[in-house]
mmCIF file of C-alpha atoms in Angstrom:
data_model
loop_
_atom_site.group_PDB
_atom_site.id
_atom_site.type_symbol
_atom_site.label_atom_id
_atom_site.label_comp_id
_atom_site.label_asym_id
_atom_site.label_seq_id
_atom_site.Cartn_x
_atom_site.Cartn_y
_atom_site.Cartn_z
ATOM 1 C CA UNK B 440 103.393 169.692 40.633
ATOM 2 C CA UNK B 441 102.802 166.270 42.144
ATOM 3 C CA UNK B 442 105.927 164.545 43.314
ATOM 4 C CA UNK B 443 106.388 160.942 42.251
ATOM 5 C CA UNK B 444 107.686 158.467 44.801
ATOM 6 C CA UNK B 445 108.790 155.386 42.898
ATOM 7 C CA UNK B 446 109.060 152.049 44.665
ATOM 8 C CA UNK B 447 111.204 149.663 42.637
ATOM 9 C CA UNK B 448 109.742 146.419 41.383
ATOM 10 C CA UNK B 449 112.321 144.401 43.313
ATOM 11 C CA UNK B 450 110.687 145.421 46.615
ATOM 12 C CA UNK B 451 107.834 143.521 48.214
ATOM 13 C CA UNK B 452 105.321 146.312 48.720
ATOM 14 C CA UNK B 453 103.193 146.086 51.862
ATOM 15 C CA UNK B 454 100.158 148.295 52.589
ATOM 16 C CA UNK B 455 102.333 150.334 54.982
ATOM 17 C CA UNK B 456 105.003 150.893 52.321
ATOM 18 C CA UNK B 457 102.330 151.932 49.811
ATOM 19 C CA UNK B 458 100.835 154.344 52.385
ATOM 20 C CA UNK B 459 104.235 155.988 52.901
ATOM 21 C CA UNK B 460 104.689 156.297 49.137
ATOM 22 C CA UNK B 461 101.343 158.108 48.914
ATOM 23 C CA UNK B 462 102.381 160.498 51.698
ATOM 24 C CA UNK B 463 105.601 161.230 49.827
ATOM 25 C CA UNK B 464 103.565 162.300 46.788
ATOM 26 C CA UNK B 465 101.645 164.968 48.727
ATOM 27 C CA UNK B 466 101.588 168.477 47.289
ATOM 28 C CA UNK B 467 100.675 170.358 50.474
ATOM 29 C CA UNK B 468 103.736 169.715 52.640
ATOM 30 C CA UNK B 469 104.127 171.793 55.830
ATOM 31 C CA UNK B 470 107.303 173.788 56.354
ATOM 32 C CA UNK B 471 109.470 172.486 59.174
ATOM 33 C CA UNK B 472 113.103 172.694 60.167
ATOM 34 C CA UNK B 473 115.639 169.924 60.250
ATOM 35 C CA UNK B 474 116.298 170.413 63.967
ATOM 36 C CA UNK B 475 112.591 170.465 64.832
ATOM 37 C CA UNK B 476 111.897 167.277 62.892
ATOM 38 C CA UNK B 477 114.965 165.486 64.226
ATOM 39 C CA UNK B 478 113.895 166.201 67.805
ATOM 40 C CA UNK B 479 110.262 165.311 67.095
ATOM 41 C CA UNK B 480 111.101 162.002 65.412
ATOM 42 C CA UNK B 481 113.392 161.016 68.261
ATOM 43 C CA UNK B 482 110.612 161.770 70.768
ATOM 44 C CA UNK B 483 108.139 159.866 68.595
ATOM 45 C CA UNK B 484 110.407 156.821 68.262
ATOM 46 C CA UNK B 485 108.813 154.887 71.180
ATOM 47 C CA UNK B 486 105.334 155.595 69.786
ATOM 48 C CA UNK B 487 106.383 154.348 66.357
ATOM 49 C CA UNK B 488 108.165 151.275 67.718
ATOM 50 C CA UNK B 489 111.583 152.512 66.619
ATOM 51 C CA UNK B 490 114.520 151.510 68.796
ATOM 52 C CA UNK B 491 117.930 149.916 68.742
ATOM 53 C CA UNK B 492 119.725 149.855 65.395
ATOM 54 C CA UNK B 493 116.678 151.279 63.597
ATOM 55 C CA UNK B 494 116.903 154.355 65.817
ATOM 56 C CA UNK B 495 120.630 154.602 65.048
ATOM 57 C CA UNK B 496 119.956 154.390 61.303
ATOM 58 C CA UNK B 497 117.241 157.060 61.580
ATOM 59 C CA UNK B 498 119.620 159.330 63.481
ATOM 60 C CA UNK B 499 122.288 158.966 60.788
ATOM 61 C CA UNK B 500 119.823 159.649 57.981
ATOM 62 C CA UNK B 501 118.428 162.740 59.703
ATOM 63 C CA UNK B 502 121.946 164.028 60.256
ATOM 64 C CA UNK B 503 122.772 163.595 56.566
ATOM 65 C CA UNK B 504 119.645 165.405 55.345
ATOM 66 C CA UNK B 505 120.010 169.022 54.223
ATOM 67 C CA UNK B 506 118.314 171.723 56.286
ATOM 68 C CA UNK B 507 116.942 173.519 53.212
ATOM 69 C CA UNK B 508 115.178 170.340 52.017
ATOM 70 C CA UNK B 509 112.791 170.447 54.981
ATOM 71 C CA UNK B 510 111.193 173.686 53.758
ATOM 72 C CA UNK B 511 109.068 174.840 50.847
ATOM 73 C CA UNK B 512 109.171 172.598 47.782
ATOM 74 C CA UNK B 513 112.189 170.715 49.110
ATOM 75 C CA UNK B 514 112.136 166.987 49.676
ATOM 76 C CA UNK B 515 114.429 165.652 52.425
ATOM 77 C CA UNK B 516 115.898 162.769 50.447
ATOM 78 C CA UNK B 517 119.032 161.070 51.752
ATOM 79 C CA UNK B 518 121.201 159.091 49.364
ATOM 80 C CA UNK B 519 123.479 156.710 51.209
ATOM 81 C CA UNK B 520 124.254 153.113 50.369
ATOM 82 C CA UNK B 521 123.321 150.187 52.571
ATOM 83 C CA UNK B 522 127.014 149.315 52.708
ATOM 84 C CA UNK B 523 127.931 152.719 54.118
ATOM 85 C CA UNK B 524 125.080 152.572 56.670
ATOM 86 C CA UNK B 525 126.264 149.115 57.697
ATOM 87 C CA UNK B 526 129.755 150.525 58.189
ATOM 88 C CA UNK B 527 128.465 153.441 60.284
ATOM 89 C CA UNK B 528 126.271 151.245 62.496
ATOM 90 C CA UNK B 529 128.667 148.268 62.596
ATOM 91 C CA UNK B 530 125.821 145.994 61.528
ATOM 92 C CA UNK B 531 125.242 143.816 58.473
ATOM 93 C CA UNK B 532 123.702 145.173 55.294
ATOM 94 C CA UNK B 533 120.761 142.810 55.799
ATOM 95 C CA UNK B 534 120.138 144.396 59.222
ATOM 96 C CA UNK B 535 120.319 147.883 57.703
ATOM 97 C CA UNK B 536 117.811 146.902 54.997
ATOM 98 C CA UNK B 537 115.395 145.689 57.693
ATOM 99 C CA UNK B 538 115.856 148.933 59.638
ATOM 100 C CA UNK B 539 115.094 151.056 56.576
ATOM 101 C CA UNK B 540 111.988 148.994 55.961
ATOM 102 C CA UNK B 541 110.847 149.626 59.545
ATOM 103 C CA UNK B 542 111.242 153.375 59.081
ATOM 104 C CA UNK B 543 109.200 153.244 55.874
ATOM 105 C CA UNK B 544 106.499 151.039 57.379
ATOM 106 C CA UNK B 545 106.337 153.351 60.414
ATOM 107 C CA UNK B 546 105.143 156.066 58.033
ATOM 108 C CA UNK B 547 107.965 158.584 58.463
ATOM 109 C CA UNK B 548 110.013 157.784 55.349
ATOM 110 C CA UNK B 549 109.454 156.439 51.852
ATOM 111 C CA UNK B 550 111.502 154.631 49.257
ATOM 112 C CA UNK B 551 112.401 156.871 46.313
ATOM 113 C CA UNK B 552 114.012 154.283 44.082
ATOM 114 C CA UNK B 553 115.912 154.734 40.854
ATOM 115 C CA UNK B 554 115.485 152.146 38.113
ATOM 116 C CA UNK B 555 118.720 150.466 39.184
ATOM 117 C CA UNK B 556 118.149 150.821 42.930
ATOM 118 C CA UNK B 557 121.206 153.082 43.230
ATOM 119 C CA UNK B 558 120.815 156.099 45.519
ATOM 120 C CA UNK B 559 122.055 159.473 44.319
ATOM 121 C CA UNK B 560 121.126 163.158 44.319
ATOM 122 C CA UNK B 561 121.855 165.708 41.590
ATOM 123 C CA UNK B 562 121.536 169.400 42.468
ATOM 124 C CA UNK B 563 121.657 172.507 40.341
ATOM 125 C CA UNK B 564 123.812 175.557 41.030
ATOM 126 C CA UNK B 565 121.227 176.914 43.498
ATOM 127 C CA UNK B 566 121.341 173.701 45.498
ATOM 128 C CA UNK B 567 117.872 172.550 44.408
ATOM 129 C CA UNK B 568 117.392 168.847 43.790
ATOM 130 C CA UNK B 569 117.181 168.095 40.074
ATOM 131 C CA UNK B 570 116.992 164.334 40.576
ATOM 132 C CA UNK B 571 117.040 162.548 43.887
ATOM 133 C CA UNK B 572 116.793 158.873 44.760
ATOM 134 C CA UNK B 573 117.168 157.433 48.241
ATOM 135 C CA UNK B 574 115.236 157.521 51.521
ATOM 136 C CA UNK B 575 112.662 160.313 51.498
ATOM 137 C CA UNK B 576 111.486 161.844 54.796
ATOM 138 C CA UNK B 577 108.623 163.759 53.174
ATOM 139 C CA UNK B 578 106.068 161.507 54.970
ATOM 140 C CA UNK B 579 107.398 162.812 58.295
ATOM 141 C CA UNK B 580 106.914 166.391 57.062
ATOM 142 C CA UNK B 581 103.349 165.615 56.010
ATOM 143 C CA UNK B 582 102.580 164.018 59.405
ATOM 144 C CA UNK B 583 104.274 166.648 61.560
ATOM 145 C CA UNK B 584 101.121 167.740 63.439
ATOM 146 C CA UNK B 585 99.944 164.155 63.878
ATOM 147 C CA UNK B 586 103.331 163.177 65.272
ATOM 148 C CA UNK B 587 103.308 166.124 67.684
ATOM 149 C CA UNK B 588 99.913 165.053 69.028
ATOM 150 C CA UNK B 589 101.065 161.436 69.336
ATOM 151 C CA UNK B 590 104.130 162.510 71.323
ATOM 152 C CA UNK B 591 102.014 164.697 73.631
ATOM 153 C CA UNK B 592 99.579 161.831 74.275
ATOM 154 C CA UNK B 593 102.456 159.434 74.906
ATOM 155 C CA UNK B 594 104.092 161.798 77.380
ATOM 156 C CA UNK B 595 100.779 162.378 79.181
ATOM 157 C CA UNK B 596 100.309 158.617 79.455
ATOM 158 C CA UNK B 597 103.825 158.177 80.834
ATOM 159 C CA UNK B 598 103.162 160.894 83.422
ATOM 160 C CA UNK B 599 99.877 159.272 84.448
ATOM 161 C CA UNK B 600 101.516 155.838 84.691
ATOM 162 C CA UNK B 601 104.320 157.221 86.846
ATOM 163 C CA UNK B 602 101.793 158.894 89.162
ATOM 164 C CA UNK B 603 99.834 155.639 89.445
ATOM 165 C CA UNK B 604 102.987 153.659 90.283
ATOM 166 C CA UNK B 605 103.964 156.210 92.914
ATOM 167 C CA UNK B 606 100.477 156.089 94.459
ATOM 168 C CA UNK B 607 100.581 152.300 94.632
ATOM 169 C CA UNK B 608 103.996 152.290 96.319
ATOM 170 C CA UNK B 609 103.170 155.140 98.719
ATOM 171 C CA UNK B 610 99.729 153.906 99.753
ATOM 172 C CA UNK B 611 100.850 150.276 100.001
ATOM 173 C CA UNK B 612 103.485 151.360 102.534
ATOM 174 C CA UNK B 613 100.861 153.407 104.395
ATOM 175 C CA UNK B 614 98.506 150.401 104.545
ATOM 176 C CA UNK B 615 101.328 148.201 105.850
ATOM 177 C CA UNK B 616 102.080 150.806 108.544
ATOM 178 C CA UNK B 617 98.420 150.802 109.602
ATOM 179 C CA UNK B 618 98.366 146.996 109.687
ATOM 180 C CA UNK B 619 101.466 146.948 111.906
ATOM 181 C CA UNK B 620 100.130 149.635 114.245
ATOM 182 C CA UNK B 621 96.557 148.308 114.449
ATOM 183 C CA UNK B 622 96.712 144.550 113.775
ATOM 184 C CA UNK B 623 93.194 143.821 115.006
ATOM 185 C CA UNK B 624 91.380 146.682 113.300
ATOM 186 C CA UNK B 625 93.210 146.214 109.959
ATOM 187 C CA UNK B 626 93.693 142.435 109.963
ATOM 188 C CA UNK B 627 92.104 141.898 106.520
ATOM 189 C CA UNK B 628 93.729 144.880 104.834
ATOM 190 C CA UNK B 629 97.122 143.204 104.385
ATOM 191 C CA UNK B 630 95.697 140.150 102.631
ATOM 192 C CA UNK B 631 93.527 142.336 100.402
ATOM 193 C CA UNK B 632 96.544 144.468 99.534
ATOM 194 C CA UNK B 633 98.567 141.379 98.617
ATOM 195 C CA UNK B 634 95.726 140.204 96.396
ATOM 196 C CA UNK B 635 95.584 143.563 94.582
ATOM 197 C CA UNK B 636 99.344 143.779 94.072
ATOM 198 C CA UNK B 637 99.517 140.259 92.700
ATOM 199 C CA UNK B 638 96.336 140.412 90.637
ATOM 200 C CA UNK B 639 97.983 141.273 87.317
ATOM 201 C CA UNK B 640 95.253 143.796 86.622
ATOM 202 C CA UNK B 641 95.910 146.925 84.588
ATOM 203 C CA UNK B 642 98.070 149.529 86.328
ATOM 204 C CA UNK B 643 95.317 152.137 86.678
ATOM 205 C CA UNK B 644 92.860 149.549 87.996
ATOM 206 C CA UNK B 645 95.336 148.453 90.667
ATOM 207 C CA UNK B 646 96.049 152.073 91.577
ATOM 208 C CA UNK B 647 92.325 152.799 92.033
ATOM 209 C CA UNK B 648 91.861 149.665 94.147
ATOM 210 C CA UNK B 649 94.838 150.544 96.379
ATOM 211 C CA UNK B 650 93.528 154.099 96.831
ATOM 212 C CA UNK B 651 90.100 152.756 97.778
ATOM 213 C CA UNK B 652 91.617 150.193 100.167
ATOM 214 C CA UNK B 653 93.757 152.839 101.846
ATOM 215 C CA UNK B 654 90.778 155.131 102.343
ATOM 216 C CA UNK B 655 88.683 152.290 103.723
ATOM 217 C CA UNK B 656 91.449 151.062 105.993
ATOM 218 C CA UNK B 657 92.061 154.499 107.517
ATOM 219 C CA UNK B 658 88.322 155.177 107.875
ATOM 220 C CA UNK B 659 87.797 151.912 109.818
ATOM 221 C CA UNK B 660 90.272 152.813 112.574
#
């Protein structure tokens, strides 16, 4: 049965909020675990632009979710008031509201609003949710594979950037050593190196130029 994710009329609905609401209505929701998703979302936070208090709020919400709601027909809905979140984070309720909006617009959570805006969850004797209103992390479940790929790409990019920075530092020192040892043969290398380092070009472009300069400088000795 299709799940209904209701966004209350008092909210200003943006395209990103509407997209998250559609994800929350998905029928085919992959099974995950609470621990897996918590770790994945924390790794994905830089990719999604989540930091500071928003990260803190996300961490609290994930901690309050029930493990069984991340599997099968469960929906990981967390019912906690803005006032209580403000107390936990030592921030204002207005700040908490903005943080929740960021999580929803990032596509990992959705508003599941009651008619009054109050957040609550009713469960039956088996622990299944009979009625649940709050912050729904079903969009994160739906996007689990996409988020994994995004994290892998982000980590590969970080590794490549670190390697490029190390190459620039290492080869720049090597070029300076050559210039000091052979001032006549390498007299233009230092000025060219200074121009590259101060050019403001993209990191990988500067790294390629420094590598090429180093090879040329050594070859000309």
